[in-house]
Short mmCIF file of C-alpha atoms in Angstrom, two decimals:
data_model
loop_
_atom_site.label_atom_id
_atom_site.label_comp_id
_atom_site.label_asym_id
_atom_site.label_seq_id
_atom_site.Cartn_x
_atom_site.Cartn_y
_atom_site.Cartn_z
CA MET L 11 48.25 90.32 99.79
CA LYS L 12 50.76 92.97 98.79
CA ILE L 13 54.37 91.91 98.84
CA ASN L 14 56.89 94.67 99.40
CA VAL L 15 60.29 94.15 97.91
CA VAL L 16 63.29 96.31 98.67
CA ARG L 17 65.15 95.65 95.46
CA SER L 18 68.56 96.84 96.52
CA VAL L 19 70.44 98.91 99.02
CA LEU L 20 70.63 101.66 96.41
CA ASP L 21 66.84 101.67 95.96
CA ALA L 22 66.34 102.25 99.68
CA SER L 23 69.04 104.89 99.57
CA ASP L 24 67.36 106.67 96.65
CA ALA L 25 64.02 106.72 98.50
CA LEU L 26 65.68 108.45 101.47
CA ALA L 27 67.34 110.91 99.09
CA ALA L 28 63.98 111.71 97.48
CA GLU L 29 62.51 112.44 100.91
CA ASN L 30 65.45 114.74 101.71
CA ARG L 31 64.83 116.59 98.44
CA ARG L 32 61.13 116.93 99.21
CA ARG L 33 61.93 118.53 102.60
CA MET L 34 64.32 120.99 100.98
CA ASP L 35 61.91 121.81 98.15
CA GLU L 36 59.26 122.56 100.78
CA ALA L 37 61.69 124.94 102.49
CA ARG L 38 62.46 126.51 99.08
CA LEU L 39 66.21 126.21 99.54
CA LEU L 40 68.78 125.15 96.95
CA CYS L 41 70.92 122.22 98.03
CA VAL L 42 74.36 121.73 96.45
CA ASN L 43 76.46 118.60 97.11
CA LEU L 44 80.22 119.29 96.89
CA LEU L 45 82.43 116.37 95.91
CA SER L 46 86.20 116.12 95.47
CA ALA L 47 89.39 114.42 96.57
CA PRO L 48 90.69 115.28 100.06
CA GLY L 49 92.26 118.73 100.19
CA SER L 50 90.85 120.15 96.95
CA GLY L 51 89.58 123.17 98.84
CA LYS L 52 85.87 122.54 99.48
CA THR L 53 85.92 124.23 102.88
CA THR L 54 88.00 127.20 101.67
CA LEU L 55 85.63 127.67 98.71
CA LEU L 56 82.66 127.84 101.10
CA GLU L 57 84.49 130.16 103.51
CA LYS L 58 85.15 132.59 100.66
CA SER L 59 81.86 132.33 98.77
CA LEU L 60 79.14 132.21 101.45
CA PRO L 61 79.65 135.85 102.51
CA ALA L 62 79.44 136.81 98.80
CA LEU L 63 75.99 135.27 98.27
CA GLY L 64 74.39 138.58 99.16
CA GLU L 65 72.90 140.72 101.92
CA GLY L 66 70.43 138.74 104.02
CA ILE L 67 71.05 135.47 102.16
CA ARG L 68 71.41 132.61 104.64
CA ALA L 69 73.43 129.48 103.94
CA GLY L 70 73.70 126.27 105.92
CA VAL L 71 76.38 123.61 105.64
CA LEU L 72 76.34 119.89 106.44
CA VAL L 73 79.98 118.87 106.49
CA GLY L 74 81.11 115.24 106.34
CA ASP L 75 84.45 113.91 107.62
CA LEU L 76 85.62 110.63 109.10
CA GLN L 77 86.84 112.44 112.20
CA THR L 78 87.19 115.93 113.77
CA THR L 79 84.98 119.02 113.72
CA ARG L 80 87.72 121.15 112.13
CA ASP L 81 85.80 122.03 108.97
CA ALA L 82 82.64 122.94 110.89
CA GLU L 83 84.72 125.21 113.14
CA ARG L 84 86.25 126.89 110.09
CA LEU L 85 82.79 127.48 108.61
CA ALA L 86 81.15 128.78 111.77
CA GLY L 87 81.93 132.39 110.83
CA ALA L 88 80.70 132.21 107.23
CA ALA L 89 77.57 130.06 107.46
CA ALA L 90 74.31 130.78 109.27
CA GLN L 91 74.02 127.14 110.41
CA VAL L 92 76.63 124.35 110.37
CA THR L 93 76.44 120.68 111.31
CA GLN L 94 79.41 118.32 111.26
CA ILE L 95 78.69 114.69 110.41
CA ASN L 96 81.44 112.28 111.44
CA THR L 97 81.31 109.08 109.39
CA GLY L 98 83.91 107.13 111.40
CA ARG L 99 85.18 104.70 108.78
CA GLY L 100 82.50 105.65 106.27
CA CYS L 101 83.85 106.68 102.88
CA HIS L 102 80.90 108.86 101.81
CA LEU L 103 77.86 110.63 103.24
CA SER L 104 74.63 108.63 103.07
CA PRO L 105 71.11 110.04 102.59
CA ALA L 106 70.25 108.73 106.09
CA GLN L 107 73.05 110.79 107.60
CA VAL L 108 71.90 113.82 105.63
CA ALA L 109 68.30 113.26 106.82
CA GLN L 110 69.56 113.30 110.39
CA GLY L 111 71.58 116.44 109.64
CA LEU L 112 68.54 118.18 108.13
CA SER L 113 66.53 117.49 111.28
CA GLY L 114 69.04 119.51 113.29
CA LEU L 115 68.76 122.57 111.04
CA ASP L 116 66.07 125.23 110.73
CA LEU L 117 65.45 124.72 107.01
CA ALA L 118 62.81 127.44 106.76
CA ASP L 119 65.50 129.95 107.69
CA LEU L 120 67.91 128.95 104.89
CA ASP L 121 68.24 129.99 101.24
CA TYR L 122 71.05 127.56 100.41
CA LEU L 123 72.28 124.31 101.93
CA PHE L 124 75.73 123.02 101.02
CA ILE L 125 76.69 119.42 101.68
CA GLU L 126 80.46 119.08 101.91
CA ASN L 127 80.96 115.38 101.23
CA VAL L 128 83.79 113.19 102.54
CA GLY L 129 86.96 113.84 100.50
CA ASN L 130 86.96 110.88 98.10
CA MET L 131 86.79 110.78 94.29
CA VAL L 132 85.05 107.39 94.12
CA CYS L 133 82.36 106.38 96.62
CA PRO L 134 80.46 109.68 97.13
CA ALA L 135 79.72 109.80 93.38
CA ALA L 136 77.44 106.75 93.68
CA PHE L 137 75.04 108.24 96.26
CA ASP L 138 72.26 110.73 95.62
CA LEU L 139 71.80 112.57 98.94
CA GLY L 140 68.76 114.55 97.84
CA GLU L 141 70.75 117.51 96.51
CA HIS L 142 69.45 119.69 93.66
CA ARG L 143 72.88 120.24 92.12
CA ARG L 144 76.21 118.51 92.27
CA ALA L 145 79.47 120.50 92.22
CA VAL L 146 82.75 118.67 91.64
CA LEU L 147 86.07 120.26 92.57
CA LEU L 148 89.41 119.28 91.03
CA SER L 149 92.52 121.02 92.30
CA VAL L 150 95.49 121.74 90.05
CA PRO L 151 98.08 119.96 92.26
CA GLU L 152 96.12 116.69 91.90
CA GLY L 153 97.30 116.59 88.29
CA ASP L 154 95.70 116.99 84.87
CA ASP L 155 94.91 113.25 84.47
CA LYS L 156 92.14 112.90 87.07
CA VAL L 157 89.09 113.32 84.81
CA ALA L 158 90.20 110.32 82.75
CA LYS L 159 91.04 108.26 85.83
CA TYR L 160 87.85 109.02 87.83
CA PRO L 161 85.25 109.54 85.08
CA THR L 162 82.17 108.57 87.13
CA LEU L 163 82.74 111.53 89.45
CA PHE L 164 82.74 114.00 86.59
CA GLN L 165 79.92 112.42 84.55
CA LYS L 166 77.28 113.48 87.07
CA ALA L 167 78.61 116.98 87.84
CA ASP L 168 76.36 120.00 87.23
CA VAL L 169 79.35 122.32 87.57
CA ILE L 170 83.08 121.64 87.71
CA LEU L 171 85.45 123.89 89.65
CA LEU L 172 89.15 123.75 88.78
CA THR L 173 90.59 125.02 92.06
CA LYS L 174 94.02 126.29 93.17
CA VAL L 175 94.70 127.73 89.71
CA ASP L 176 97.25 130.02 91.40
CA LEU L 177 99.56 126.95 91.41
CA VAL L 178 99.53 126.50 87.63
CA GLY L 179 102.71 128.56 87.31
CA VAL L 180 104.72 126.33 89.66
CA LEU L 181 103.42 122.97 88.36
CA ASP L 182 103.41 121.20 85.01
CA TYR L 183 99.71 121.47 84.33
CA ARG L 184 97.86 121.41 81.03
CA PHE L 185 94.28 122.68 80.99
CA ASP L 186 93.89 121.29 77.45
CA ARG L 187 94.26 117.73 78.79
CA VAL L 188 91.48 118.33 81.32
CA ARG L 189 89.29 119.91 78.63
CA ASP L 190 89.86 117.02 76.21
CA ASP L 191 89.06 114.42 78.89
CA LEU L 192 85.95 116.34 79.98
CA ALA L 193 84.76 116.44 76.36
CA LYS L 194 84.40 112.64 76.61
CA VAL L 195 82.50 112.43 79.91
CA ASN L 196 80.55 115.66 80.43
CA THR L 197 80.02 118.53 78.01
CA ALA L 198 77.00 120.03 79.80
CA ALA L 199 78.59 121.23 83.04
CA PRO L 200 80.24 124.65 82.98
CA VAL L 201 83.89 124.68 84.11
CA ILE L 202 84.94 127.45 86.48
CA ARG L 203 88.65 128.09 87.02
CA CYS L 204 89.16 129.51 90.48
CA SER L 205 91.41 130.02 93.43
CA PRO L 206 89.42 130.57 96.61
CA LYS L 207 92.74 131.56 98.24
CA THR L 208 93.29 134.55 95.91
CA GLY L 209 89.58 135.09 95.23
CA ASP L 210 89.85 134.39 91.49
CA GLY L 211 86.70 132.85 90.03
CA VAL L 212 84.68 133.06 93.25
CA ALA L 213 82.33 135.65 91.72
CA GLU L 214 81.66 133.31 88.78
CA TRP L 215 80.79 130.45 91.18
CA VAL L 216 78.50 132.73 93.20
CA ALA L 217 76.78 133.86 89.98
CA TRP L 218 76.23 130.21 89.01
CA LEU L 219 74.69 129.49 92.44
CA ARG L 220 72.32 132.48 92.15
CA GLU L 221 71.21 131.36 88.68
CA GLN L 222 70.48 127.85 89.94
CA ARG L 223 68.48 129.17 92.85
CA ALA L 224 66.56 131.60 90.62
CA ALA L 225 65.65 128.66 88.34
CA MET L 226 63.98 126.69 91.16
CA PRO L 227 60.23 126.22 90.92
CA ARG L 228 58.35 128.61 93.23
CA MET J 12 79.24 66.79 109.76
CA LYS J 13 81.53 69.77 109.49
CA ILE J 14 79.85 73.10 108.99
CA ASN J 15 81.92 75.73 107.24
CA VAL J 16 81.13 79.28 108.10
CA VAL J 17 82.50 82.24 106.22
CA ARG J 18 82.20 84.74 109.03
CA SER J 19 82.46 87.87 106.99
CA VAL J 20 83.55 89.29 103.70
CA LEU J 21 86.67 90.57 105.40
CA ASP J 22 87.58 87.07 106.65
CA ALA J 23 87.48 85.72 103.11
CA SER J 24 89.43 88.74 101.95
CA ASP J 25 92.11 88.17 104.61
CA ALA J 26 92.50 84.53 103.55
CA LEU J 27 93.15 85.62 99.96
CA ALA J 28 95.65 88.22 101.22
CA ALA J 29 97.49 85.57 103.24
CA GLU J 30 97.77 83.40 100.13
CA ASN J 31 99.15 86.37 98.15
CA ARG J 32 101.73 86.92 100.90
CA ARG J 33 102.71 83.26 100.85
CA ARG J 34 103.33 83.40 97.08
CA MET J 35 105.50 86.51 97.46
CA ASP J 36 107.39 85.05 100.42
CA GLU J 37 108.13 81.99 98.32
CA ALA J 38 109.50 84.25 95.57
CA ARG J 39 111.56 86.11 98.22
CA LEU J 40 110.36 89.50 97.09
CA LEU J 41 109.34 92.46 99.24
CA CYS J 42 105.85 93.75 98.53
CA VAL J 43 104.95 97.35 99.41
CA ASN J 44 101.38 98.67 99.16
CA LEU J 45 101.25 102.42 98.38
CA LEU J 46 98.17 104.30 99.59
CA SER J 47 97.20 107.95 99.26
CA ALA J 48 94.64 110.44 97.98
CA PRO J 49 94.43 110.92 94.20
CA GLY J 50 97.35 112.92 92.86
CA SER J 51 99.69 112.65 95.85
CA GLY J 52 102.47 111.46 93.56
CA LYS J 53 102.54 107.66 93.91
CA THR J 54 103.44 107.10 90.26
CA THR J 55 106.05 109.87 90.20
CA LEU J 56 107.65 108.46 93.36
CA LEU J 57 107.97 105.05 91.69
CA GLU J 58 109.26 106.54 88.43
CA LYS J 59 112.03 108.28 90.35
CA SER J 60 112.91 105.61 92.90
CA LEU J 61 112.83 102.31 90.98
CA PRO J 62 115.95 103.11 88.94
CA ALA J 63 117.70 104.04 92.23
CA LEU J 64 117.11 100.64 93.86
CA GLY J 65 120.43 99.40 92.51
CA GLU J 66 122.21 97.61 89.69
CA GLY J 67 120.43 94.42 88.73
CA ILE J 68 117.55 94.95 91.19
CA ARG J 69 114.23 94.17 89.51
CA ALA J 70 110.95 95.78 90.55
CA GLY J 71 107.41 94.99 89.46
CA VAL J 72 104.34 97.20 89.83
CA LEU J 73 100.64 96.37 90.07
CA VAL J 74 98.86 99.65 89.50
CA GLY J 75 95.19 100.18 90.34
CA ASP J 76 92.94 102.79 88.77
CA LEU J 77 89.24 103.00 87.97
CA GLN J 78 90.04 103.64 84.32
CA THR J 79 92.94 104.12 81.88
CA THR J 80 96.39 102.56 81.59
CA ARG J 81 98.14 105.92 81.96
CA ASP J 82 100.08 105.04 85.12
CA ALA J 83 101.23 101.69 83.73
CA GLU J 84 102.47 103.46 80.60
CA ARG J 85 104.37 105.98 82.71
CA LEU J 86 106.00 103.16 84.70
CA ALA J 87 106.94 100.99 81.71
CA GLY J 88 110.39 102.55 81.50
CA ALA J 89 111.26 102.30 85.20
CA ALA J 90 109.85 98.91 86.22
CA ALA J 91 110.86 95.45 85.01
CA GLN J 92 107.22 94.28 84.92
CA VAL J 93 104.00 96.33 85.14
CA THR J 94 100.35 95.31 85.24
CA GLN J 95 97.46 97.77 85.26
CA ILE J 96 94.35 96.71 87.17
CA ASN J 97 91.22 98.68 86.22
CA THR J 98 88.64 98.57 89.01
CA GLY J 99 85.78 100.20 87.06
CA ARG J 100 83.75 101.71 89.89
CA GLY J 101 85.78 99.93 92.57
CA CYS J 102 87.17 102.26 95.23
CA HIS J 103 90.12 100.09 96.30
CA LEU J 104 92.18 97.11 95.13
CA SER J 105 91.01 93.76 96.51
CA PRO J 106 93.24 90.76 97.34
CA ALA J 107 91.44 88.82 94.58
CA GLN J 108 92.46 91.45 92.01
CA VAL J 109 96.02 91.35 93.33
CA ALA J 110 96.04 87.52 93.12
CA GLN J 111 95.04 87.80 89.48
CA GLY J 112 97.73 90.42 88.94
CA LEU J 113 100.38 88.21 90.58
CA SER J 114 99.50 85.37 88.21
CA GLY J 115 100.43 87.56 85.27
CA LEU J 116 103.89 88.37 86.65
CA ASP J 117 107.08 86.31 86.81
CA LEU J 118 107.50 86.61 90.58
CA ALA J 119 110.74 84.61 90.68
CA ASP J 120 112.34 87.33 88.59
CA LEU J 121 111.45 90.20 90.97
CA ASP J 122 113.15 91.63 94.08
CA TYR J 123 110.38 94.12 94.88
CA LEU J 124 106.71 94.37 94.03
CA PHE J 125 104.90 97.68 94.49
CA ILE J 126 101.13 97.85 94.59
CA GLU J 127 99.92 101.31 93.65
CA ASN J 128 96.43 101.36 95.14
CA VAL J 129 93.45 103.37 93.88
CA GLY J 130 93.81 107.01 94.95
CA ASN J 131 91.50 107.15 97.98
CA MET J 132 92.23 107.95 101.63
CA VAL J 133 89.43 105.79 103.03
CA CYS J 134 88.55 102.40 101.51
CA PRO J 135 92.00 101.01 100.59
CA ALA J 136 93.07 101.31 104.24
CA ALA J 137 90.60 98.56 105.24
CA PHE J 138 92.00 95.86 102.92
CA ASP J 139 95.11 93.77 103.48
CA LEU J 140 96.27 92.78 99.99
CA GLY J 141 99.06 90.49 101.15
CA GLU J 142 101.73 93.20 101.21
CA HIS J 143 104.68 93.08 103.61
CA ARG J 144 104.77 96.80 104.18
CA ARG J 145 102.35 99.69 103.77
CA ALA J 146 103.55 103.13 102.61
CA VAL J 147 101.20 106.10 102.95
CA LEU J 148 101.79 109.28 100.95
CA LEU J 149 100.45 112.69 101.95
CA SER J 150 101.14 115.60 99.64
CA VAL J 151 101.65 119.14 100.94
CA PRO J 152 98.90 120.73 98.77
CA GLU J 153 96.31 118.43 100.37
CA GLY J 154 96.73 120.46 103.55
CA ASP J 155 98.18 119.89 107.01
CA ASP J 156 94.90 118.64 108.52
CA LYS J 157 94.60 115.27 106.75
CA VAL J 158 96.16 113.01 109.43
CA ALA J 159 93.50 114.11 111.91
CA LYS J 160 90.71 113.77 109.36
CA TYR J 161 91.70 110.34 107.97
CA PRO J 162 93.35 108.67 110.98
CA THR J 163 92.67 105.04 109.93
CA LEU J 164 94.87 105.47 106.85
CA PHE J 165 97.84 106.62 108.91
CA GLN J 166 97.40 104.21 111.84
CA LYS J 167 98.45 101.21 109.75
CA ALA J 168 101.32 102.85 107.85
CA ASP J 169 104.83 101.37 108.11
CA VAL J 170 106.29 104.51 106.55
CA ILE J 171 104.79 107.92 105.80
CA LEU J 172 105.99 110.04 102.89
CA LEU J 173 105.23 113.77 102.96
CA THR J 174 105.43 114.49 99.24
CA LYS J 175 105.64 117.67 97.13
CA VAL J 176 107.59 119.46 99.89
CA ASP J 177 108.85 121.81 97.16
CA LEU J 178 105.41 123.49 97.45
CA VAL J 179 105.79 124.39 101.15
CA GLY J 180 107.12 127.83 100.20
CA VAL J 181 104.05 128.77 98.16
CA LEU J 182 101.42 127.33 100.52
CA ASP J 183 100.45 127.89 104.14
CA TYR J 184 101.68 124.59 105.51
CA ARG J 185 102.74 123.67 109.03
CA PHE J 186 104.73 120.48 109.48
CA ASP J 187 104.27 120.79 113.26
CA ARG J 188 100.52 120.23 112.84
CA VAL J 189 101.14 117.01 110.89
CA ARG J 190 103.71 115.89 113.47
CA ASP J 191 101.35 116.59 116.38
CA ASP J 192 98.49 114.70 114.72
CA LEU J 193 100.76 111.76 113.84
CA ALA J 194 101.89 111.60 117.48
CA LYS J 195 98.32 110.59 118.32
CA VAL J 196 97.82 107.88 115.67
CA ASN J 197 101.22 106.41 114.74
CA THR J 198 104.57 107.01 116.40
CA ALA J 199 106.30 103.91 114.97
CA ALA J 200 106.38 104.78 111.26
CA PRO J 201 109.28 106.92 110.06
CA VAL J 202 108.27 110.11 108.24
CA ILE J 203 110.17 110.95 105.06
CA ARG J 204 109.85 114.45 103.61
CA CYS J 205 110.36 114.26 99.87
CA SER J 206 109.72 115.73 96.47
CA PRO J 207 110.01 113.11 93.77
CA LYS J 208 109.88 116.00 91.28
CA THR J 209 113.10 117.62 92.57
CA GLY J 210 114.58 114.34 93.87
CA ASP J 211 114.64 115.46 97.52
CA GLY J 212 114.17 112.58 99.96
CA VAL J 213 114.14 109.86 97.31
CA ALA J 214 117.45 108.43 98.59
CA GLU J 215 115.97 108.18 102.09
CA TRP J 216 112.95 106.26 100.76
CA VAL J 217 115.20 103.93 98.76
CA ALA J 218 117.33 103.30 101.86
CA TRP J 219 114.19 102.44 103.83
CA LEU J 220 113.12 99.97 101.12
CA ARG J 221 116.55 98.28 101.13
CA GLU J 222 116.46 97.93 104.92
CA GLN J 223 113.00 96.34 104.79
CA ARG J 224 114.11 93.89 102.13
CA ALA J 225 117.31 93.04 104.03
CA ALA J 226 115.18 92.28 107.11
CA MET J 227 113.08 89.64 105.31
CA PRO J 228 113.51 86.04 106.48
CA ARG J 229 115.72 84.05 104.06
#
């Protein structure tokens, strides 16, 4: 007799995430999970960068929020396919919700899929959703102490975007503090300074995305 | 035979919160739980407002963060007593952590106790810590769509502070959107526009605190 043991909630969650990844590998699309505090500019970054991915390149977005379809509406013009996932009181997207979201998309018709997670610097960091890469945004007005205060979020980042850099002039902000704190938790991820509002740094982010996609196994 | 049933984790949590409240009632202090996204300015608000509470008025702070004692260090000059609670990977303060924090303070020597929750717009909203009042901060750079997207946080607020209003001039921000969204979720809580950095609105917040304390049963 074989006894099956589900060792933990996270084990079951990781199995669902692996299945999500398998589906996206099969469709040969690159999936990037975007994590940040509320209002760091995840939606604005996607609005500005999706059209810059290139002629004929198709991007989908699964966007998570407790309530409203506001972000999905904002992205409707820039993305080829968009699905809003409302989590109610849920503080992060789960791989089961992403699996459901994937089933509503035509994956074969996408080159990229972006998952815009619930705005939260803590809980989303603990859940693999099946993404290939994890992008963490940190906006200048949140302050230069956030890497030290929320290290788990930054430890697992494949790329870190310092957003709203156009506000550095009007705030007391020290990039050296962020750099020193990052040196303790993650030295592998490139750091891109950007302002999706002014367009600064968007080209660098798009170049990073293209490189990641080019590096996928064919 | 009596069978004890702990109906849910939240029931046990609420019992601990009630005990915290009883201890603070006994000490005749007003306890205010501050909730917001990371970087909305909770610590700066306390730094600026505690010295304005009045001659001889003593305030304590329990400050929650995943890591570091940075906020406690910042508050050491303004508060009579400060305790930092590090939650590790925990996404909110729990009433058990607050109970432990209370045991390290001389409650009889305090007029106010502020609980600076972990920066997170979702999870802290679900936990009563034993506070008498709940203050929710929303900073202008987070965007004017956050009330609609995180309604549960704002539903239970006793006062709402729109912080960093000095940035309205450099951002696209519409107070009328916030007002319209608040009209759907919470019409009882006063809304205070402030900028702890410039000092705007701090007097209004201090006046609100004094009123709440004056209204406590003696």
